[in-house]
mmCIF file of C-alpha atoms (C1' of nucleotides) in Angstrom:
data_model
loop_
_atom_site.group_PDB
_atom_site.id
_atom_site.type_symbol
_atom_site.label_atom_id
_atom_site.label_comp_id
_atom_site.label_asym_id
_atom_site.label_seq_id
_atom_site.Cartn_x
_atom_site.Cartn_y
_atom_site.Cartn_z
ATOM 1 C CA MET Q 3 114.621 119.998 118.070
ATOM 2 C CA ALA Q 4 117.565 121.215 120.099
ATOM 3 C CA THR Q 5 118.918 117.690 120.323
ATOM 4 C CA THR Q 6 118.862 116.977 116.580
ATOM 5 C CA THR Q 7 121.690 118.528 114.653
ATOM 6 C CA ALA Q 8 122.830 118.347 111.076
ATOM 7 C CA GLN Q 9 125.547 115.992 112.216
ATOM 8 C CA ASP Q 10 122.974 113.628 113.691
ATOM 9 C CA ALA Q 11 121.201 113.462 110.371
ATOM 10 C CA GLU Q 12 124.465 112.869 108.587
ATOM 11 C CA LEU Q 13 125.425 110.006 110.838
ATOM 12 C CA ALA Q 14 121.995 108.407 110.757
ATOM 13 C CA GLY Q 15 121.974 108.679 106.978
ATOM 14 C CA ALA Q 16 125.427 107.169 106.715
ATOM 15 C CA LEU Q 17 124.354 104.264 108.907
ATOM 16 C CA VAL Q 18 121.195 103.623 106.897
ATOM 17 C CA GLN Q 19 123.205 103.648 103.702
ATOM 18 C CA THR Q 20 125.759 101.323 105.249
ATOM 19 C CA MET Q 21 122.973 98.939 106.157
ATOM 20 C CA HIS Q 22 121.561 98.913 102.630
ATOM 21 C CA VAL Q 23 124.929 98.420 100.961
ATOM 22 C CA LEU Q 24 125.792 95.585 103.319
ATOM 23 C CA GLN Q 25 122.377 93.996 102.809
ATOM 24 C CA ASP Q 26 122.933 93.974 99.057
ATOM 25 C CA LEU Q 27 126.402 92.589 99.504
ATOM 26 C CA TYR Q 28 125.077 89.915 101.833
ATOM 27 C CA ALA Q 29 122.441 88.921 99.291
ATOM 28 C CA GLU Q 30 124.884 88.889 96.386
ATOM 29 C CA THR Q 31 127.257 86.758 98.356
ATOM 30 C CA SER Q 32 124.675 84.260 99.583
ATOM 31 C CA ARG Q 33 123.015 83.694 96.251
ATOM 32 C CA PRO Q 34 125.830 81.901 94.402
ATOM 33 C CA LEU Q 35 125.997 79.541 97.367
ATOM 34 C CA GLY Q 36 122.341 78.637 96.848
ATOM 35 C CA LEU Q 37 121.244 80.461 99.994
ATOM 36 C CA THR Q 38 118.893 83.312 100.719
ATOM 37 C CA PRO Q 39 120.346 85.992 102.996
ATOM 38 C CA GLN Q 40 118.098 84.723 105.793
ATOM 39 C CA GLN Q 41 119.306 81.166 105.354
ATOM 40 C CA ALA Q 42 122.910 82.325 105.354
ATOM 41 C CA HIS Q 43 122.281 84.279 108.545
ATOM 42 C CA LEU Q 44 120.723 81.267 110.218
ATOM 43 C CA LEU Q 45 123.571 78.958 109.272
ATOM 44 C CA CYS Q 46 126.173 81.476 110.415
ATOM 45 C CA VAL Q 47 124.473 81.901 113.780
ATOM 46 C CA LEU Q 48 124.696 78.148 114.248
ATOM 47 C CA LEU Q 49 128.459 78.276 113.702
ATOM 48 C CA ALA Q 50 128.662 79.254 117.374
ATOM 49 C CA GLY Q 51 126.931 76.024 118.365
ATOM 50 C CA PRO Q 52 123.513 74.309 118.372
ATOM 51 C CA LEU Q 53 120.481 76.240 119.586
ATOM 52 C CA GLY Q 54 116.859 75.523 120.446
ATOM 53 C CA MET Q 55 114.087 76.879 118.246
ATOM 54 C CA THR Q 56 113.011 79.544 120.707
ATOM 55 C CA GLU Q 57 116.523 80.829 121.258
ATOM 56 C CA LEU Q 58 117.276 80.801 117.550
ATOM 57 C CA SER Q 59 114.081 82.667 116.716
ATOM 58 C CA ARG Q 60 115.020 85.294 119.278
ATOM 59 C CA ILE Q 61 118.485 85.750 117.797
ATOM 60 C CA LEU Q 62 117.111 86.006 114.268
ATOM 61 C CA SER Q 63 114.277 88.279 115.403
ATOM 62 C CA ILE Q 64 111.580 86.160 113.782
ATOM 63 C CA GLU Q 65 108.580 84.283 115.148
ATOM 64 C CA ARG Q 66 109.036 80.641 116.067
ATOM 65 C CA SER Q 67 106.467 79.649 113.462
ATOM 66 C CA SER Q 68 108.472 81.422 110.770
ATOM 67 C CA LEU Q 69 111.560 79.614 111.916
ATOM 68 C CA THR Q 70 109.818 76.246 111.719
ATOM 69 C CA SER Q 71 109.443 76.518 107.958
ATOM 70 C CA MET Q 72 112.964 77.838 107.468
ATOM 71 C CA VAL Q 73 114.392 74.932 109.418
ATOM 72 C CA ASP Q 74 112.143 72.540 107.477
ATOM 73 C CA ARG Q 75 113.632 73.723 104.204
ATOM 74 C CA LEU Q 76 117.212 73.587 105.463
ATOM 75 C CA GLU Q 77 116.667 70.185 107.005
ATOM 76 C CA ARG Q 78 115.300 68.850 103.711
ATOM 77 C CA ARG Q 79 118.569 69.957 102.118
ATOM 78 C CA ASP Q 80 120.535 68.265 104.886
ATOM 79 C CA LEU Q 81 122.127 71.516 106.036
ATOM 80 C CA VAL Q 82 120.774 71.407 109.586
ATOM 81 C CA ALA Q 83 119.350 68.687 111.833
ATOM 82 C CA ARG Q 84 116.838 68.662 114.667
ATOM 83 C CA ILE Q 85 118.447 66.846 117.568
ATOM 84 C CA PRO Q 86 116.086 65.791 120.378
ATOM 85 C CA ASN Q 87 116.897 67.430 123.682
ATOM 86 C CA PRO Q 88 117.439 64.642 126.220
ATOM 87 C CA THR Q 89 116.392 66.755 129.186
ATOM 88 C CA ASP Q 90 113.226 68.242 127.654
ATOM 89 C CA ARG Q 91 111.181 66.091 125.367
ATOM 90 C CA ARG Q 92 109.391 69.122 123.877
ATOM 91 C CA ALA Q 93 112.592 70.697 122.629
ATOM 92 C CA PHE Q 94 115.172 70.268 119.886
ATOM 93 C CA GLN Q 95 118.656 71.499 119.347
ATOM 94 C CA ILE Q 96 119.153 72.751 115.817
ATOM 95 C CA GLU Q 97 122.639 71.954 114.660
ATOM 96 C CA LEU Q 98 124.647 72.179 111.476
ATOM 97 C CA THR Q 99 125.239 68.970 109.560
ATOM 98 C CA ASP Q 100 128.648 68.459 107.994
ATOM 99 C CA PRO Q 101 127.558 69.938 104.666
ATOM 100 C CA GLY Q 102 125.788 72.709 106.559
ATOM 101 C CA LEU Q 103 128.950 73.514 108.473
ATOM 102 C CA ALA Q 104 130.984 73.616 105.293
ATOM 103 C CA LEU Q 105 128.458 75.901 103.624
ATOM 104 C CA ALA Q 106 128.207 78.170 106.658
ATOM 105 C CA ASN Q 107 131.969 78.526 106.661
ATOM 106 C CA ASP Q 108 131.952 79.295 102.948
ATOM 107 C CA ALA Q 109 129.289 81.939 103.444
ATOM 108 C CA HIS Q 110 131.079 83.488 106.383
ATOM 109 C CA LYS Q 111 134.344 83.601 104.507
ATOM 110 C CA ALA Q 112 132.667 85.071 101.438
ATOM 111 C CA PHE Q 113 131.051 87.944 103.382
ATOM 112 C CA THR Q 114 134.225 88.681 105.257
ATOM 113 C CA THR Q 115 136.269 88.752 102.094
ATOM 114 C CA ARG Q 116 133.868 91.115 100.361
ATOM 115 C CA ILE Q 117 133.790 93.478 103.329
ATOM 116 C CA ASP Q 118 137.541 93.341 103.694
ATOM 117 C CA ASP Q 119 137.802 94.372 100.064
ATOM 118 C CA LEU Q 120 135.601 97.365 100.740
ATOM 119 C CA THR Q 121 137.612 98.425 103.762
ATOM 120 C CA ALA Q 122 141.016 97.572 102.327
ATOM 121 C CA ASP Q 123 142.074 101.185 102.008
ATOM 122 C CA LEU Q 124 141.693 101.976 105.693
ATOM 123 C CA SER Q 125 144.744 102.326 107.877
ATOM 124 C CA PRO Q 126 145.063 99.868 110.750
ATOM 125 C CA THR Q 127 144.260 102.716 113.115
ATOM 126 C CA ALA Q 128 141.145 103.761 111.251
ATOM 127 C CA ARG Q 129 140.086 100.148 111.082
ATOM 128 C CA ARG Q 130 140.453 99.696 114.799
ATOM 129 C CA THR Q 131 138.692 102.953 115.565
ATOM 130 C CA LEU Q 132 135.756 102.054 113.363
ATOM 131 C CA SER Q 133 135.484 98.555 114.714
ATOM 132 C CA THR Q 134 135.550 99.776 118.296
ATOM 133 C CA ALA Q 135 132.971 102.482 117.672
ATOM 134 C CA LEU Q 136 130.522 100.162 115.919
ATOM 135 C CA THR Q 137 130.919 97.438 118.499
ATOM 136 C CA SER Q 138 130.266 99.804 121.372
ATOM 137 C CA ILE Q 139 127.164 101.206 119.692
ATOM 138 C CA PHE Q 140 125.633 98.065 118.245
ATOM 139 C CA SER Q 141 126.654 95.242 120.503
ATOM 140 C CA ARG Q 142 123.732 93.639 122.244
ATOM 141 C CA ALA Q 143 123.530 92.479 125.797
ATOM 142 C CA MET E 6 146.411 84.757 104.163
ATOM 143 C CA ALA E 7 148.951 87.508 104.662
ATOM 144 C CA THR E 8 146.328 90.133 103.869
ATOM 145 C CA THR E 9 143.744 88.901 106.361
ATOM 146 C CA THR E 10 144.426 89.864 109.927
ATOM 147 C CA ALA E 11 142.536 89.510 113.173
ATOM 148 C CA GLN E 12 141.598 93.152 112.844
ATOM 149 C CA ASP E 13 139.989 92.518 109.466
ATOM 150 C CA ALA E 14 137.819 89.848 110.990
ATOM 151 C CA GLU E 15 136.905 92.136 113.846
ATOM 152 C CA LEU E 16 135.875 94.950 111.552
ATOM 153 C CA ALA E 17 133.934 92.716 109.184
ATOM 154 C CA GLY E 18 132.159 91.148 112.144
ATOM 155 C CA ALA E 19 131.335 94.539 113.605
ATOM 156 C CA LEU E 20 129.896 95.649 110.288
ATOM 157 C CA VAL E 21 127.778 92.511 109.876
ATOM 158 C CA GLN E 22 126.437 92.958 113.390
ATOM 159 C CA THR E 23 125.749 96.616 112.691
ATOM 160 C CA MET E 24 123.780 95.612 109.607
ATOM 161 C CA HIS E 25 121.666 93.098 111.520
ATOM 162 C CA VAL E 26 120.917 95.471 114.387
ATOM 163 C CA LEU E 27 119.947 98.238 111.997
ATOM 164 C CA GLN E 28 117.792 95.853 109.957
ATOM 165 C CA ASP E 29 115.878 94.896 113.085
ATOM 166 C CA LEU E 30 115.519 98.516 114.081
ATOM 167 C CA TYR E 31 114.328 99.379 110.577
ATOM 168 C CA ALA E 32 111.715 96.622 110.712
ATOM 169 C CA GLU E 33 110.545 97.579 114.207
ATOM 170 C CA THR E 34 110.202 101.161 113.163
ATOM 171 C CA SER E 35 108.357 100.494 109.908
ATOM 172 C CA ARG E 36 105.840 98.087 111.334
ATOM 173 C CA PRO E 37 103.829 100.453 113.542
ATOM 174 C CA LEU E 38 103.483 102.678 110.479
ATOM 175 C CA GLY E 39 101.866 99.803 108.598
ATOM 176 C CA LEU E 40 104.867 99.340 106.322
ATOM 177 C CA THR E 41 107.243 96.500 105.615
ATOM 178 C CA PRO E 42 110.911 97.481 105.677
ATOM 179 C CA GLN E 43 110.989 97.179 101.886
ATOM 180 C CA GLN E 44 108.000 99.460 101.499
ATOM 181 C CA ALA E 45 109.537 102.005 103.847
ATOM 182 C CA HIS E 46 112.747 101.879 101.850
ATOM 183 C CA LEU E 47 110.882 102.435 98.585
ATOM 184 C CA LEU E 48 108.931 105.386 99.944
ATOM 185 C CA CYS E 49 112.058 106.967 101.415
ATOM 186 C CA VAL E 50 113.912 106.630 98.107
ATOM 187 C CA LEU E 51 111.082 108.523 96.444
ATOM 188 C CA LEU E 52 111.526 111.398 98.897
ATOM 189 C CA ALA E 53 114.318 112.547 96.589
ATOM 190 C CA GLY E 54 111.875 112.781 93.682
ATOM 191 C CA PRO E 55 109.898 110.622 91.229
ATOM 192 C CA LEU E 56 111.651 107.763 89.448
ATOM 193 C CA GLY E 57 110.923 105.361 86.616
ATOM 194 C CA MET E 58 110.434 101.671 87.326
ATOM 195 C CA THR E 59 113.778 100.625 85.898
ATOM 196 C CA GLU E 60 115.700 103.254 87.826
ATOM 197 C CA LEU E 61 113.830 102.489 91.033
ATOM 198 C CA SER E 62 114.416 98.762 90.699
ATOM 199 C CA ARG E 63 118.115 99.458 90.238
ATOM 200 C CA ILE E 64 118.267 101.600 93.367
ATOM 201 C CA LEU E 65 116.380 99.028 95.416
ATOM 202 C CA SER E 66 118.411 96.160 93.947
ATOM 203 C CA ILE E 67 115.358 94.165 92.940
ATOM 204 C CA GLU E 68 114.039 92.938 89.602
ATOM 205 C CA ARG E 69 111.588 95.121 87.748
ATOM 206 C CA SER E 70 108.968 92.385 87.971
ATOM 207 C CA SER E 71 109.320 92.337 91.745
ATOM 208 C CA LEU E 72 108.908 96.060 91.841
ATOM 209 C CA THR E 73 105.722 95.899 89.785
ATOM 210 C CA SER E 74 103.896 94.061 92.552
ATOM 211 C CA MET E 75 105.303 96.297 95.271
ATOM 212 C CA VAL E 76 104.162 99.397 93.436
ATOM 213 C CA ASP E 77 100.771 97.768 92.814
ATOM 214 C CA ARG E 78 100.267 97.313 96.540
ATOM 215 C CA LEU E 79 101.402 100.824 97.422
ATOM 216 C CA GLU E 80 99.295 102.329 94.658
ATOM 217 C CA ARG E 81 96.219 100.483 95.938
ATOM 218 C CA ARG E 82 96.825 102.170 99.288
ATOM 219 C CA ASP E 83 97.222 105.541 97.570
ATOM 220 C CA LEU E 84 100.790 105.974 98.782
ATOM 221 C CA VAL E 85 102.371 106.232 95.334
ATOM 222 C CA ALA E 86 101.074 106.972 91.840
ATOM 223 C CA ARG E 87 102.164 105.951 88.354
ATOM 224 C CA ILE E 88 102.454 109.133 86.298
ATOM 225 C CA PRO E 89 102.679 108.643 82.529
ATOM 226 C CA ASN E 90 105.922 109.889 81.066
ATOM 227 C CA PRO E 91 105.060 112.417 78.350
ATOM 228 C CA THR E 92 108.248 111.823 76.376
ATOM 229 C CA ASP E 93 108.180 107.996 76.454
ATOM 230 C CA ARG E 94 104.844 106.294 76.268
ATOM 231 C CA ARG E 95 106.248 103.027 77.605
ATOM 232 C CA ALA E 96 107.405 104.576 80.856
ATOM 233 C CA PHE E 97 105.985 105.847 84.138
ATOM 234 C CA GLN E 98 107.293 108.070 86.854
ATOM 235 C CA ILE E 99 106.535 106.664 90.271
ATOM 236 C CA GLU E 100 105.844 109.451 92.682
ATOM 237 C CA LEU E 101 104.661 109.853 96.245
ATOM 238 C CA THR E 102 101.081 110.930 96.784
ATOM 239 C CA ASP E 103 100.372 113.405 99.581
ATOM 240 C CA PRO E 104 99.648 110.632 102.095
ATOM 241 C CA GLY E 105 102.672 108.763 100.773
ATOM 242 C CA LEU E 106 104.870 111.782 101.305
ATOM 243 C CA ALA E 107 103.595 112.228 104.835
ATOM 244 C CA LEU E 108 104.194 108.561 105.632
ATOM 245 C CA ALA E 109 107.648 108.584 104.067
ATOM 246 C CA ASN E 110 108.568 111.572 106.196
ATOM 247 C CA ASP E 111 107.222 109.854 109.292
ATOM 248 C CA ALA E 112 109.235 106.745 108.522
ATOM 249 C CA HIS E 113 112.397 108.712 107.852
ATOM 250 C CA LYS E 114 112.017 110.684 111.029
ATOM 251 C CA ALA E 115 111.333 107.543 113.030
ATOM 252 C CA PHE E 116 114.486 105.751 111.812
ATOM 253 C CA THR E 117 116.615 108.796 112.345
ATOM 254 C CA THR E 118 115.315 109.274 115.850
ATOM 255 C CA ARG E 119 115.963 105.664 116.794
ATOM 256 C CA ILE E 120 119.476 105.760 115.409
ATOM 257 C CA ASP E 121 120.195 109.069 117.069
ATOM 258 C CA ASP E 122 119.158 107.499 120.354
ATOM 259 C CA LEU E 123 121.648 104.705 119.811
ATOM 260 C CA THR E 124 124.458 107.099 118.994
ATOM 261 C CA ALA E 125 123.538 109.731 121.572
ATOM 262 C CA ASP E 126 126.558 109.028 123.741
ATOM 263 C CA LEU E 127 129.111 109.790 121.047
ATOM 264 C CA SER E 128 131.048 113.002 121.130
ATOM 265 C CA PRO E 129 130.594 115.368 118.184
ATOM 266 C CA THR E 130 134.082 114.443 117.058
ATOM 267 C CA ALA E 131 133.457 110.716 117.224
ATOM 268 C CA ARG E 132 130.180 111.216 115.423
ATOM 269 C CA ARG E 133 131.840 113.122 112.613
ATOM 270 C CA THR E 134 134.674 110.631 112.337
ATOM 271 C CA LEU E 135 132.276 107.719 112.114
ATOM 272 C CA SER E 136 130.036 109.414 109.615
ATOM 273 C CA THR E 137 132.965 110.326 107.387
ATOM 274 C CA ALA E 138 134.464 106.852 107.525
ATOM 275 C CA LEU E 139 131.207 105.100 106.679
ATOM 276 C CA THR E 140 130.365 107.502 103.894
ATOM 277 C CA SER E 141 133.754 107.101 102.280
ATOM 278 C CA ILE E 142 133.532 103.311 102.428
ATOM 279 C CA PHE E 143 129.913 102.766 101.509
ATOM 280 C CA SER E 144 128.925 105.626 99.256
ATOM 281 C CA ARG E 145 128.056 104.501 95.769
ATOM 282 C CA ALA E 146 128.942 106.140 92.508
ATOM 283 C "C1'" DT R 21 116.611 95.525 67.771
ATOM 284 C "C1'" DA R 22 116.618 97.313 72.371
ATOM 285 C "C1'" DT R 23 114.109 99.012 76.242
ATOM 286 C "C1'" DT R 24 110.012 99.760 79.480
ATOM 287 C "C1'" DG R 25 107.097 97.687 82.136
ATOM 288 C "C1'" DT R 26 103.789 93.730 82.968
ATOM 289 C "C1'" DT R 27 102.052 88.928 83.533
ATOM 290 C "C1'" DA R 28 102.459 84.196 84.936
ATOM 291 C "C1'" DT R 29 104.481 81.188 87.991
ATOM 292 C "C1'" DA R 30 106.936 79.320 91.817
ATOM 293 C "C1'" DC R 31 109.409 79.820 96.143
ATOM 294 C "C1'" DT R 32 110.726 81.966 100.278
ATOM 295 C "C1'" DC R 33 109.896 84.913 104.299
ATOM 296 C "C1'" DT R 34 106.908 86.417 107.745
ATOM 297 C "C1'" DA R 35 103.102 87.062 111.089
ATOM 298 C "C1'" DT R 36 98.803 85.629 113.685
ATOM 299 C "C1'" DA R 37 96.021 82.300 115.735
ATOM 300 C "C1'" DA R 38 95.098 77.886 117.220
ATOM 301 C "C1'" DC R 39 96.976 73.640 118.432
ATOM 302 C "C1'" DT R 40 99.780 69.357 120.698
ATOM 303 C "C1'" DA R 41 102.878 67.651 123.849
ATOM 304 C "C1'" DT R 42 105.580 68.236 127.725
ATOM 305 C "C1'" DA R 43 107.142 70.735 131.886
ATOM 306 C "C1'" DT P 25 99.547 76.957 133.954
ATOM 307 C "C1'" DA P 26 103.438 77.898 131.205
ATOM 308 C "C1'" DT P 27 106.616 76.690 127.624
ATOM 309 C "C1'" DA P 28 108.532 74.301 123.186
ATOM 310 C "C1'" DG P 29 107.475 73.708 118.899
ATOM 311 C "C1'" DT P 30 104.094 72.882 115.005
ATOM 312 C "C1'" DT P 31 100.172 73.584 111.777
ATOM 313 C "C1'" DA P 32 97.076 76.351 109.107
ATOM 314 C "C1'" DT P 33 96.510 80.345 106.756
ATOM 315 C "C1'" DA P 34 97.336 84.621 104.492
ATOM 316 C "C1'" DG P 35 100.020 88.191 102.656
ATOM 317 C "C1'" DA P 36 104.378 90.137 101.106
ATOM 318 C "C1'" DG P 37 108.991 89.865 98.766
ATOM 319 C "C1'" DT P 38 111.671 87.882 95.156
ATOM 320 C "C1'" DA P 39 113.402 85.717 90.815
ATOM 321 C "C1'" DT P 40 112.889 83.695 86.070
ATOM 322 C "C1'" DA P 41 110.806 83.499 81.740
ATOM 323 C "C1'" DA P 42 107.801 85.076 78.390
ATOM 324 C "C1'" DC P 43 105.295 88.864 76.719
ATOM 325 C "C1'" DA P 44 103.269 93.615 74.746
ATOM 326 C "C1'" DA P 45 104.044 98.194 73.564
ATOM 327 C "C1'" DT P 46 107.078 101.660 72.306
ATOM 328 C "C1'" DA P 47 111.600 103.612 71.051
#
DNA sequence: TATTGTTATACTCTATAACTATA
DNA sequence: TATAGTTATAGAGTATAACAATA
């Protein structure tokens, strides 16, 4: 127990609460756009470019079979498309359609705006400090 | 656009990434305990004391009807109990059973440990700064 | 009338296991 | 053999609408 201090508990608690508040905010923001939080996440990941099913499932931390049905639903709504991979006939690239791109941008902007509102009172220095700290802790290789 | 700077975007992005990483960690930690992340959240909320359905649904940000089925499942596993409210015959208090309390404590300890591991490299000062900043931004009235 | 909680219903998310097609 | 993705299945989470009982 020597390594667990009251300050550890405080920080862990603050992070868990941060997660829950942001989750709620993410859900509230996605919903009026007609998206579940998971769908919004998927579309926003694809903003960086098309991805194969396996890679996308890894990024979203879900099984490939779970992703299949998510992509099915989004494809039916013409938000994403399965593009055959010319070099591997087993594989697809999942990419945003034009409406999917527009919606992903809307979602991204909506989240960012809501979070900016929450953090509006911070000084530029505090903002930079926080951003740096979180990035160094939670960035993934 | 004058109010949105590159630093805003950086901070919002860092916070969204933080949320996703913590969500994954929360799920990974709950699973070996036989809990979904939502179930773990519910049990941990009850660590503070019994709550009525309406109050609990508000805290979890879900509809009361959604909560009914969650509580059904947890009650079947003897992790929570519906205690009649003596002063209002419509209402229940949802409370942890002994096994539910033990499991909630296990879950809480497991999250905290994982998060502490992630933040182990921070100095006490950085830890306190981060904790204070997050609490001030994300604490709810 | 308003509130507490439930039921009925429909979707979505998710995992596991077994499968097809291709590499 | 290994990998990419799907199908089948089952269970869990969630919302909406309508409801019963009580306040």
